[in-house]
Amino acid sequence: MRFLLIAALCFTAACSKSSSSDPVRDFSSRQITMPNGATILVEVMTDPVDITRGMMFRDSLAPDRGMLFIFGTPGQYSFWMYQVKIPLDIVWMDQNRRVTEISANTPPCPSKSARECTYSGGHETSIFILELGGGQAEKYGIRTGSVIEF
C-alpha cells in the first residue's frame, strides 16, 4: 500500500503544471546562445501550420525573445512578411547551426494585399531559421559564419 501511495505522489508531481509566469514557456520553447554569449528564449516552430503563421498578426517581440523554425530537411526557404507588423532580423542556419544568410531589419508588410509583400532570403541551404526583432542580430553579434548554440 505504501508503494502505491509513493507512486501516486510521484505521478502527481510529474504531471503538475509549471508555476512559471512567462507565457512563452507555455509553448514549445528553448533557450539559445548567441555568438556574443547572450541567451534568449525562443518559441520553436516545427508544425507546418505554425511555420506558415510565424510572426503574423503580432504587435511586438521582446528583445530577449525570438522564434526558431526547424524544417525537416535542408532546403532554400524564403520568408514572406505578409501580415507581419514589425521589422524582423531573419537568420538562416545550416545543420551545424552555422549562419548562412541574414536579412537584417526586414520590413513588415501589414498590407491586406498579399501581392504587395516580397520574399526574403532562401538563397542558401538551411534547416533552421531564427527570427528576432529588427536590429537584434547586430546586438547579439550574429554574422554570416557565426554559430548559434541550441
mmCIF file of N, CA and C in Angstrom, residues 18-113:
data_model
loop_
_atom_site.group_PDB
_atom_site.id
_atom_site.type_symbol
_atom_site.label_atom_id
_atom_site.label_comp_id
_atom_site.label_asym_id
_atom_site.label_seq_id
_atom_site.Cartn_x
_atom_site.Cartn_y
_atom_site.Cartn_z
ATOM 1 N N SER A 18 3.895 23.805 -14.477
ATOM 2 C CA SER A 18 4.945 24.723 -14.046
ATOM 3 C C SER A 18 4.299 25.989 -13.513
ATOM 4 N N SER A 19 4.902 26.603 -12.519
ATOM 5 C CA SER A 19 4.356 27.835 -11.960
ATOM 6 C C SER A 19 4.943 29.062 -12.637
ATOM 7 N N SER A 20 5.578 28.868 -13.779
ATOM 8 C CA SER A 20 6.201 29.980 -14.485
ATOM 9 C C SER A 20 5.161 31.016 -14.879
ATOM 10 N N SER A 21 5.505 32.287 -14.713
ATOM 11 C CA SER A 21 4.596 33.352 -15.120
ATOM 12 C C SER A 21 4.895 33.823 -16.535
ATOM 13 N N ASP A 22 5.830 33.195 -17.215
ATOM 14 C CA ASP A 22 6.209 33.569 -18.568
ATOM 15 C C ASP A 22 5.323 32.828 -19.560
ATOM 16 N N PRO A 23 4.443 33.545 -20.292
ATOM 17 C CA PRO A 23 3.527 32.860 -21.198
ATOM 18 C C PRO A 23 4.231 32.142 -22.343
ATOM 19 N N VAL A 24 5.432 32.575 -22.719
ATOM 20 C CA VAL A 24 6.147 31.905 -23.801
ATOM 21 C C VAL A 24 6.501 30.481 -23.394
ATOM 22 N N ARG A 25 6.769 30.256 -22.123
ATOM 23 C CA ARG A 25 7.127 28.917 -21.660
ATOM 24 C C ARG A 25 5.952 27.949 -21.766
ATOM 25 N N ASP A 26 4.735 28.463 -21.965
ATOM 26 C CA ASP A 26 3.588 27.594 -22.149
ATOM 27 C C ASP A 26 3.611 26.926 -23.517
ATOM 28 N N PHE A 27 4.376 27.471 -24.462
ATOM 29 C CA PHE A 27 4.538 26.899 -25.786
ATOM 30 C C PHE A 27 5.839 26.101 -25.801
ATOM 31 N N SER A 28 6.075 25.463 -26.893
ATOM 32 C CA SER A 28 7.346 24.768 -27.038
ATOM 33 C C SER A 28 8.435 25.825 -27.155
ATOM 34 N N SER A 29 9.298 25.886 -26.181
ATOM 35 C CA SER A 29 10.336 26.915 -26.181
ATOM 36 C C SER A 29 11.652 26.339 -25.671
ATOM 37 N N ARG A 30 12.711 27.075 -25.980
ATOM 38 C CA ARG A 30 14.033 26.673 -25.510
ATOM 39 C C ARG A 30 14.934 27.890 -25.487
ATOM 40 N N GLN A 31 15.995 27.786 -24.710
ATOM 41 C CA GLN A 31 16.992 28.849 -24.682
ATOM 42 C C GLN A 31 18.016 28.571 -25.764
ATOM 43 N N ILE A 32 18.480 29.641 -26.398
ATOM 44 C CA ILE A 32 19.569 29.517 -27.353
ATOM 45 C C ILE A 32 20.659 30.506 -26.964
ATOM 46 N N THR A 33 21.877 30.200 -27.357
ATOM 47 C CA THR A 33 23.020 31.053 -27.017
ATOM 48 C C THR A 33 23.544 31.708 -28.280
ATOM 49 N N MET A 34 23.640 33.021 -28.208
ATOM 50 C CA MET A 34 24.093 33.818 -29.340
ATOM 51 C C MET A 34 25.615 33.839 -29.421
ATOM 52 N N PRO A 35 26.165 34.269 -30.564
ATOM 53 C CA PRO A 35 27.624 34.326 -30.705
ATOM 54 C C PRO A 35 28.322 35.170 -29.635
ATOM 55 N N ASN A 36 27.635 36.209 -29.106
ATOM 56 C CA ASN A 36 28.271 37.035 -28.074
ATOM 57 C C ASN A 36 28.073 36.477 -26.663
ATOM 58 N N GLY A 37 27.475 35.279 -26.540
ATOM 59 C CA GLY A 37 27.278 34.642 -25.239
ATOM 60 C C GLY A 37 25.933 34.908 -24.590
ATOM 61 N N ALA A 38 25.166 35.861 -25.092
ATOM 62 C CA ALA A 38 23.836 36.152 -24.543
ATOM 63 C C ALA A 38 22.899 34.977 -24.830
ATOM 64 N N THR A 39 21.970 34.752 -23.913
ATOM 65 C CA THR A 39 20.960 33.720 -24.145
ATOM 66 C C THR A 39 19.602 34.384 -24.267
ATOM 67 N N ILE A 40 18.781 33.825 -25.143
ATOM 68 C CA ILE A 40 17.413 34.310 -25.289
ATOM 69 C C ILE A 40 16.479 33.103 -25.329
ATOM 70 N N LEU A 41 15.208 33.357 -25.121
ATOM 71 C CA LEU A 41 14.195 32.321 -25.167
ATOM 72 C C LEU A 41 13.485 32.413 -26.509
ATOM 73 N N VAL A 42 13.383 31.273 -27.190
ATOM 74 C CA VAL A 42 12.710 31.251 -28.486
ATOM 75 C C VAL A 42 11.552 30.267 -28.475
ATOM 76 N N GLU A 43 10.499 30.623 -29.192
ATOM 77 C CA GLU A 43 9.410 29.698 -29.467
ATOM 78 C C GLU A 43 9.889 28.811 -30.605
ATOM 79 N N VAL A 44 9.693 27.514 -30.481
ATOM 80 C CA VAL A 44 10.144 26.575 -31.501
ATOM 81 C C VAL A 44 8.954 26.174 -32.368
ATOM 82 N N MET A 45 9.110 26.372 -33.676
ATOM 83 C CA MET A 45 8.059 26.046 -34.634
ATOM 84 C C MET A 45 8.509 24.894 -35.515
ATOM 85 N N THR A 46 7.756 23.789 -35.476
ATOM 86 C CA THR A 46 8.056 22.635 -36.319
ATOM 87 C C THR A 46 6.850 22.219 -37.155
ATOM 88 N N ASP A 47 5.663 22.550 -36.700
ATOM 89 C CA ASP A 47 4.432 22.204 -37.402
ATOM 90 C C ASP A 47 4.259 23.119 -38.621
ATOM 91 N N PRO A 48 3.935 22.580 -39.786
ATOM 92 C CA PRO A 48 3.796 23.411 -40.987
ATOM 93 C C PRO A 48 2.827 24.583 -40.835
ATOM 94 N N VAL A 49 1.746 24.398 -40.104
ATOM 95 C CA VAL A 49 0.790 25.499 -39.897
ATOM 96 C C VAL A 49 1.426 26.600 -39.058
ATOM 97 N N ASP A 50 2.127 26.228 -37.997
ATOM 98 C CA ASP A 50 2.801 27.218 -37.150
ATOM 99 C C ASP A 50 3.925 27.912 -37.911
ATOM 100 N N ILE A 51 4.644 27.159 -38.729
ATOM 101 C CA ILE A 51 5.716 27.745 -39.530
ATOM 102 C C ILE A 51 5.139 28.776 -40.489
ATOM 103 N N THR A 52 4.022 28.452 -41.111
ATOM 104 C CA THR A 52 3.387 29.378 -42.052
ATOM 105 C C THR A 52 2.913 30.640 -41.344
ATOM 106 N N ARG A 53 2.363 30.511 -40.161
ATOM 107 C CA ARG A 53 1.841 31.658 -39.417
ATOM 108 C C ARG A 53 2.969 32.522 -38.864
ATOM 109 N N GLY A 54 3.980 31.891 -38.289
ATOM 110 C CA GLY A 54 5.134 32.621 -37.771
ATOM 111 C C GLY A 54 4.762 33.832 -36.927
ATOM 112 N N MET A 55 5.273 34.999 -37.302
ATOM 113 C CA MET A 55 5.050 36.240 -36.544
ATOM 114 C C MET A 55 3.856 37.048 -37.051
ATOM 115 N N MET A 56 3.031 36.454 -37.884
ATOM 116 C CA MET A 56 1.868 37.174 -38.406
ATOM 117 C C MET A 56 0.984 37.670 -37.258
ATOM 118 N N PHE A 57 0.486 38.884 -37.414
ATOM 119 C CA PHE A 57 -0.509 39.497 -36.530
ATOM 120 C C PHE A 57 0.017 39.888 -35.153
ATOM 121 N N ARG A 58 1.271 39.680 -34.864
ATOM 122 C CA ARG A 58 1.816 40.058 -33.558
ATOM 123 C C ARG A 58 2.250 41.522 -33.594
ATOM 124 N N ASP A 59 2.040 42.198 -32.487
ATOM 125 C CA ASP A 59 2.360 43.625 -32.397
ATOM 126 C C ASP A 59 3.778 43.904 -31.916
ATOM 127 N N SER A 60 4.440 42.923 -31.315
ATOM 128 C CA SER A 60 5.772 43.176 -30.771
ATOM 129 C C SER A 60 6.513 41.851 -30.564
ATOM 130 N N LEU A 61 7.804 41.995 -30.338
ATOM 131 C CA LEU A 61 8.661 40.871 -29.981
ATOM 132 C C LEU A 61 9.712 41.419 -29.031
ATOM 133 N N ALA A 62 9.714 40.927 -27.810
ATOM 134 C CA ALA A 62 10.653 41.422 -26.799
ATOM 135 C C ALA A 62 12.096 41.207 -27.260
ATOM 136 N N PRO A 63 13.014 42.087 -26.836
ATOM 137 C CA PRO A 63 14.409 41.994 -27.272
ATOM 138 C C PRO A 63 15.101 40.689 -26.876
ATOM 139 N N ASP A 64 14.627 40.024 -25.833
ATOM 140 C CA ASP A 64 15.263 38.773 -25.400
ATOM 141 C C ASP A 64 14.436 37.545 -25.797
ATOM 142 N N ARG A 65 13.670 37.698 -26.876
ATOM 143 C CA ARG A 65 12.815 36.617 -27.371
ATOM 144 C C ARG A 65 13.008 36.460 -28.876
ATOM 145 N N GLY A 66 12.604 35.311 -29.376
ATOM 146 C CA GLY A 66 12.671 35.066 -30.810
ATOM 147 C C GLY A 66 11.802 33.891 -31.176
ATOM 148 N N MET A 67 11.871 33.522 -32.440
ATOM 149 C CA MET A 67 11.118 32.386 -32.951
ATOM 150 C C MET A 67 12.076 31.562 -33.800
ATOM 151 N N LEU A 68 12.168 30.270 -33.507
ATOM 152 C CA LEU A 68 13.070 29.367 -34.210
ATOM 153 C C LEU A 68 12.237 28.377 -35.017
ATOM 154 N N PHE A 69 12.466 28.368 -36.313
ATOM 155 C CA PHE A 69 11.775 27.458 -37.220
ATOM 156 C C PHE A 69 12.715 26.301 -37.529
ATOM 157 N N ILE A 70 12.208 25.086 -37.361
ATOM 158 C CA ILE A 70 13.004 23.898 -37.638
ATOM 159 C C ILE A 70 12.312 23.125 -38.757
ATOM 160 N N PHE A 71 12.997 23.013 -39.879
ATOM 161 C CA PHE A 71 12.468 22.295 -41.028
ATOM 162 C C PHE A 71 13.003 20.867 -41.007
ATOM 163 N N GLY A 72 12.259 19.939 -41.569
ATOM 164 C CA GLY A 72 12.644 18.534 -41.546
ATOM 165 C C GLY A 72 13.828 18.198 -42.428
ATOM 166 N N THR A 73 14.012 18.960 -43.488
ATOM 167 C CA THR A 73 15.104 18.686 -44.417
ATOM 168 C C THR A 73 15.770 19.995 -44.828
ATOM 169 N N PRO A 74 17.044 19.951 -45.145
ATOM 170 C CA PRO A 74 17.712 21.156 -45.631
ATOM 171 C C PRO A 74 17.084 21.614 -46.951
ATOM 172 N N GLY A 75 16.997 22.919 -47.128
ATOM 173 C CA GLY A 75 16.429 23.469 -48.350
ATOM 174 C C GLY A 75 16.676 24.960 -48.427
ATOM 175 N N GLN A 76 16.146 25.574 -49.450
ATOM 176 C CA GLN A 76 16.249 27.021 -49.619
ATOM 177 C C GLN A 76 14.886 27.604 -49.283
ATOM 178 N N TYR A 77 14.750 28.078 -48.059
ATOM 179 C CA TYR A 77 13.476 28.549 -47.517
ATOM 180 C C TYR A 77 13.441 30.075 -47.494
ATOM 181 N N SER A 78 12.601 30.650 -48.335
ATOM 182 C CA SER A 78 12.432 32.100 -48.286
ATOM 183 C C SER A 78 11.283 32.413 -47.332
ATOM 184 N N PHE A 79 11.337 33.604 -46.742
ATOM 185 C CA PHE A 79 10.304 34.012 -45.802
ATOM 186 C C PHE A 79 9.536 35.202 -46.352
ATOM 187 N N TRP A 80 8.256 35.221 -46.061
ATOM 188 C CA TRP A 80 7.315 36.200 -46.559
ATOM 189 C C TRP A 80 6.797 36.981 -45.372
ATOM 190 N N MET A 81 6.766 38.280 -45.456
ATOM 191 C CA MET A 81 6.389 39.126 -44.321
ATOM 192 C C MET A 81 4.916 39.541 -44.334
ATOM 193 N N TYR A 82 4.090 38.825 -45.078
ATOM 194 C CA TYR A 82 2.659 39.149 -45.157
ATOM 195 C C TYR A 82 2.014 39.128 -43.762
ATOM 196 N N GLN A 83 1.334 40.186 -43.435
ATOM 197 C CA GLN A 83 0.626 40.368 -42.160
ATOM 198 C C GLN A 83 1.558 40.412 -40.947
ATOM 199 N N VAL A 84 2.849 40.601 -41.168
ATOM 200 C CA VAL A 84 3.792 40.812 -40.076
ATOM 201 C C VAL A 84 3.833 42.313 -39.819
ATOM 202 N N LYS A 85 3.698 42.708 -38.564
ATOM 203 C CA LYS A 85 3.537 44.117 -38.211
ATOM 204 C C LYS A 85 4.815 44.818 -37.761
ATOM 205 N N ILE A 86 5.892 44.066 -37.550
ATOM 206 C CA ILE A 86 7.123 44.660 -37.027
ATOM 207 C C ILE A 86 8.311 44.244 -37.891
ATOM 208 N N PRO A 87 9.377 45.063 -37.931
ATOM 209 C CA PRO A 87 10.573 44.643 -38.668
ATOM 210 C C PRO A 87 11.264 43.491 -37.934
ATOM 211 N N LEU A 88 11.810 42.583 -38.703
ATOM 212 C CA LEU A 88 12.476 41.415 -38.123
ATOM 213 C C LEU A 88 13.862 41.227 -38.721
ATOM 214 N N ASP A 89 14.751 40.657 -37.924
ATOM 215 C CA ASP A 89 16.007 40.130 -38.427
ATOM 216 C C ASP A 89 15.749 38.638 -38.637
ATOM 217 N N ILE A 90 16.012 38.161 -39.845
ATOM 218 C CA ILE A 90 15.801 36.751 -40.156
ATOM 219 C C ILE A 90 17.172 36.127 -40.410
ATOM 220 N N VAL A 91 17.442 35.029 -39.702
ATOM 221 C CA VAL A 91 18.766 34.402 -39.727
ATOM 222 C C VAL A 91 18.609 32.946 -40.153
ATOM 223 N N TRP A 92 19.240 32.578 -41.263
ATOM 224 C CA TRP A 92 19.210 31.218 -41.777
ATOM 225 C C TRP A 92 20.453 30.481 -41.305
ATOM 226 N N MET A 93 20.281 29.196 -40.892
ATOM 227 C CA MET A 93 21.402 28.380 -40.412
ATOM 228 C C MET A 93 21.371 27.003 -41.058
ATOM 229 N N ASP A 94 22.547 26.430 -41.228
ATOM 230 C CA ASP A 94 22.641 25.075 -41.773
ATOM 231 C C ASP A 94 22.503 24.045 -40.651
ATOM 232 N N GLN A 95 22.700 22.775 -40.973
ATOM 233 C CA GLN A 95 22.532 21.694 -39.997
ATOM 234 C C GLN A 95 23.526 21.774 -38.849
ATOM 235 N N ASN A 96 24.615 22.520 -39.023
ATOM 236 C CA ASN A 96 25.591 22.717 -37.947
ATOM 237 C C ASN A 96 25.329 23.980 -37.147
ATOM 238 N N ARG A 97 24.194 24.614 -37.410
ATOM 239 C CA ARG A 97 23.759 25.854 -36.740
ATOM 240 C C ARG A 97 24.664 27.039 -37.099
ATOM 241 N N ARG A 98 25.342 26.919 -38.213
ATOM 242 C CA ARG A 98 26.203 27.991 -38.721
ATOM 243 C C ARG A 98 25.343 28.918 -39.587
ATOM 244 N N VAL A 99 25.450 30.212 -39.356
ATOM 245 C CA VAL A 99 24.651 31.201 -40.076
ATOM 246 C C VAL A 99 25.093 31.242 -41.539
ATOM 247 N N THR A 100 24.119 31.054 -42.426
ATOM 248 C CA THR A 100 24.405 31.060 -43.862
ATOM 249 C C THR A 100 23.904 32.329 -44.544
ATOM 250 N N GLU A 101 22.959 33.015 -43.915
ATOM 251 C CA GLU A 101 22.345 34.188 -44.548
ATOM 252 C C GLU A 101 21.615 34.999 -43.480
ATOM 253 N N ILE A 102 21.582 36.313 -43.651
ATOM 254 C CA ILE A 102 20.875 37.202 -42.724
ATOM 255 C C ILE A 102 20.101 38.233 -43.536
ATOM 256 N N SER A 103 18.869 38.456 -43.148
ATOM 257 C CA SER A 103 18.086 39.572 -43.687
ATOM 258 C C SER A 103 17.805 40.490 -42.498
ATOM 259 N N ALA A 104 18.610 41.545 -42.379
ATOM 260 C CA ALA A 104 18.504 42.459 -41.232
ATOM 261 C C ALA A 104 17.405 43.494 -41.467
ATOM 262 N N ASN A 105 16.680 43.800 -40.403
ATOM 263 C CA ASN A 105 15.614 44.796 -40.440
ATOM 264 C C ASN A 105 14.678 44.601 -41.634
ATOM 265 N N THR A 106 14.265 43.360 -41.817
ATOM 266 C CA THR A 106 13.328 43.040 -42.891
ATOM 267 C C THR A 106 12.029 43.798 -42.616
ATOM 268 N N PRO A 107 11.583 44.633 -43.569
ATOM 269 C CA PRO A 107 10.417 45.468 -43.298
ATOM 270 C C PRO A 107 9.135 44.654 -43.191
ATOM 271 N N PRO A 108 8.235 45.084 -42.310
ATOM 272 C CA PRO A 108 6.946 44.399 -42.183
ATOM 273 C C PRO A 108 6.097 44.647 -43.431
ATOM 274 N N CYS A 109 5.081 43.835 -43.586
ATOM 275 C CA CYS A 109 4.140 44.015 -44.687
ATOM 276 C C CYS A 109 2.737 43.743 -44.157
ATOM 277 N N PRO A 110 2.213 44.704 -43.375
ATOM 278 C CA PRO A 110 0.885 44.505 -42.788
ATOM 279 C C PRO A 110 -0.256 44.707 -43.783
ATOM 280 N N SER A 111 0.066 44.850 -45.058
ATOM 281 C CA SER A 111 -0.908 45.108 -46.109
ATOM 282 C C SER A 111 -1.970 44.022 -46.173
ATOM 283 N N LYS A 112 -3.148 44.414 -46.568
ATOM 284 C CA LYS A 112 -4.222 43.434 -46.774
ATOM 285 C C LYS A 112 -4.042 42.701 -48.100
ATOM 286 N N SER A 113 -3.218 43.236 -48.987
ATOM 287 C CA SER A 113 -2.960 42.607 -50.276
ATOM 288 C C SER A 113 -1.648 41.827 -50.212
#
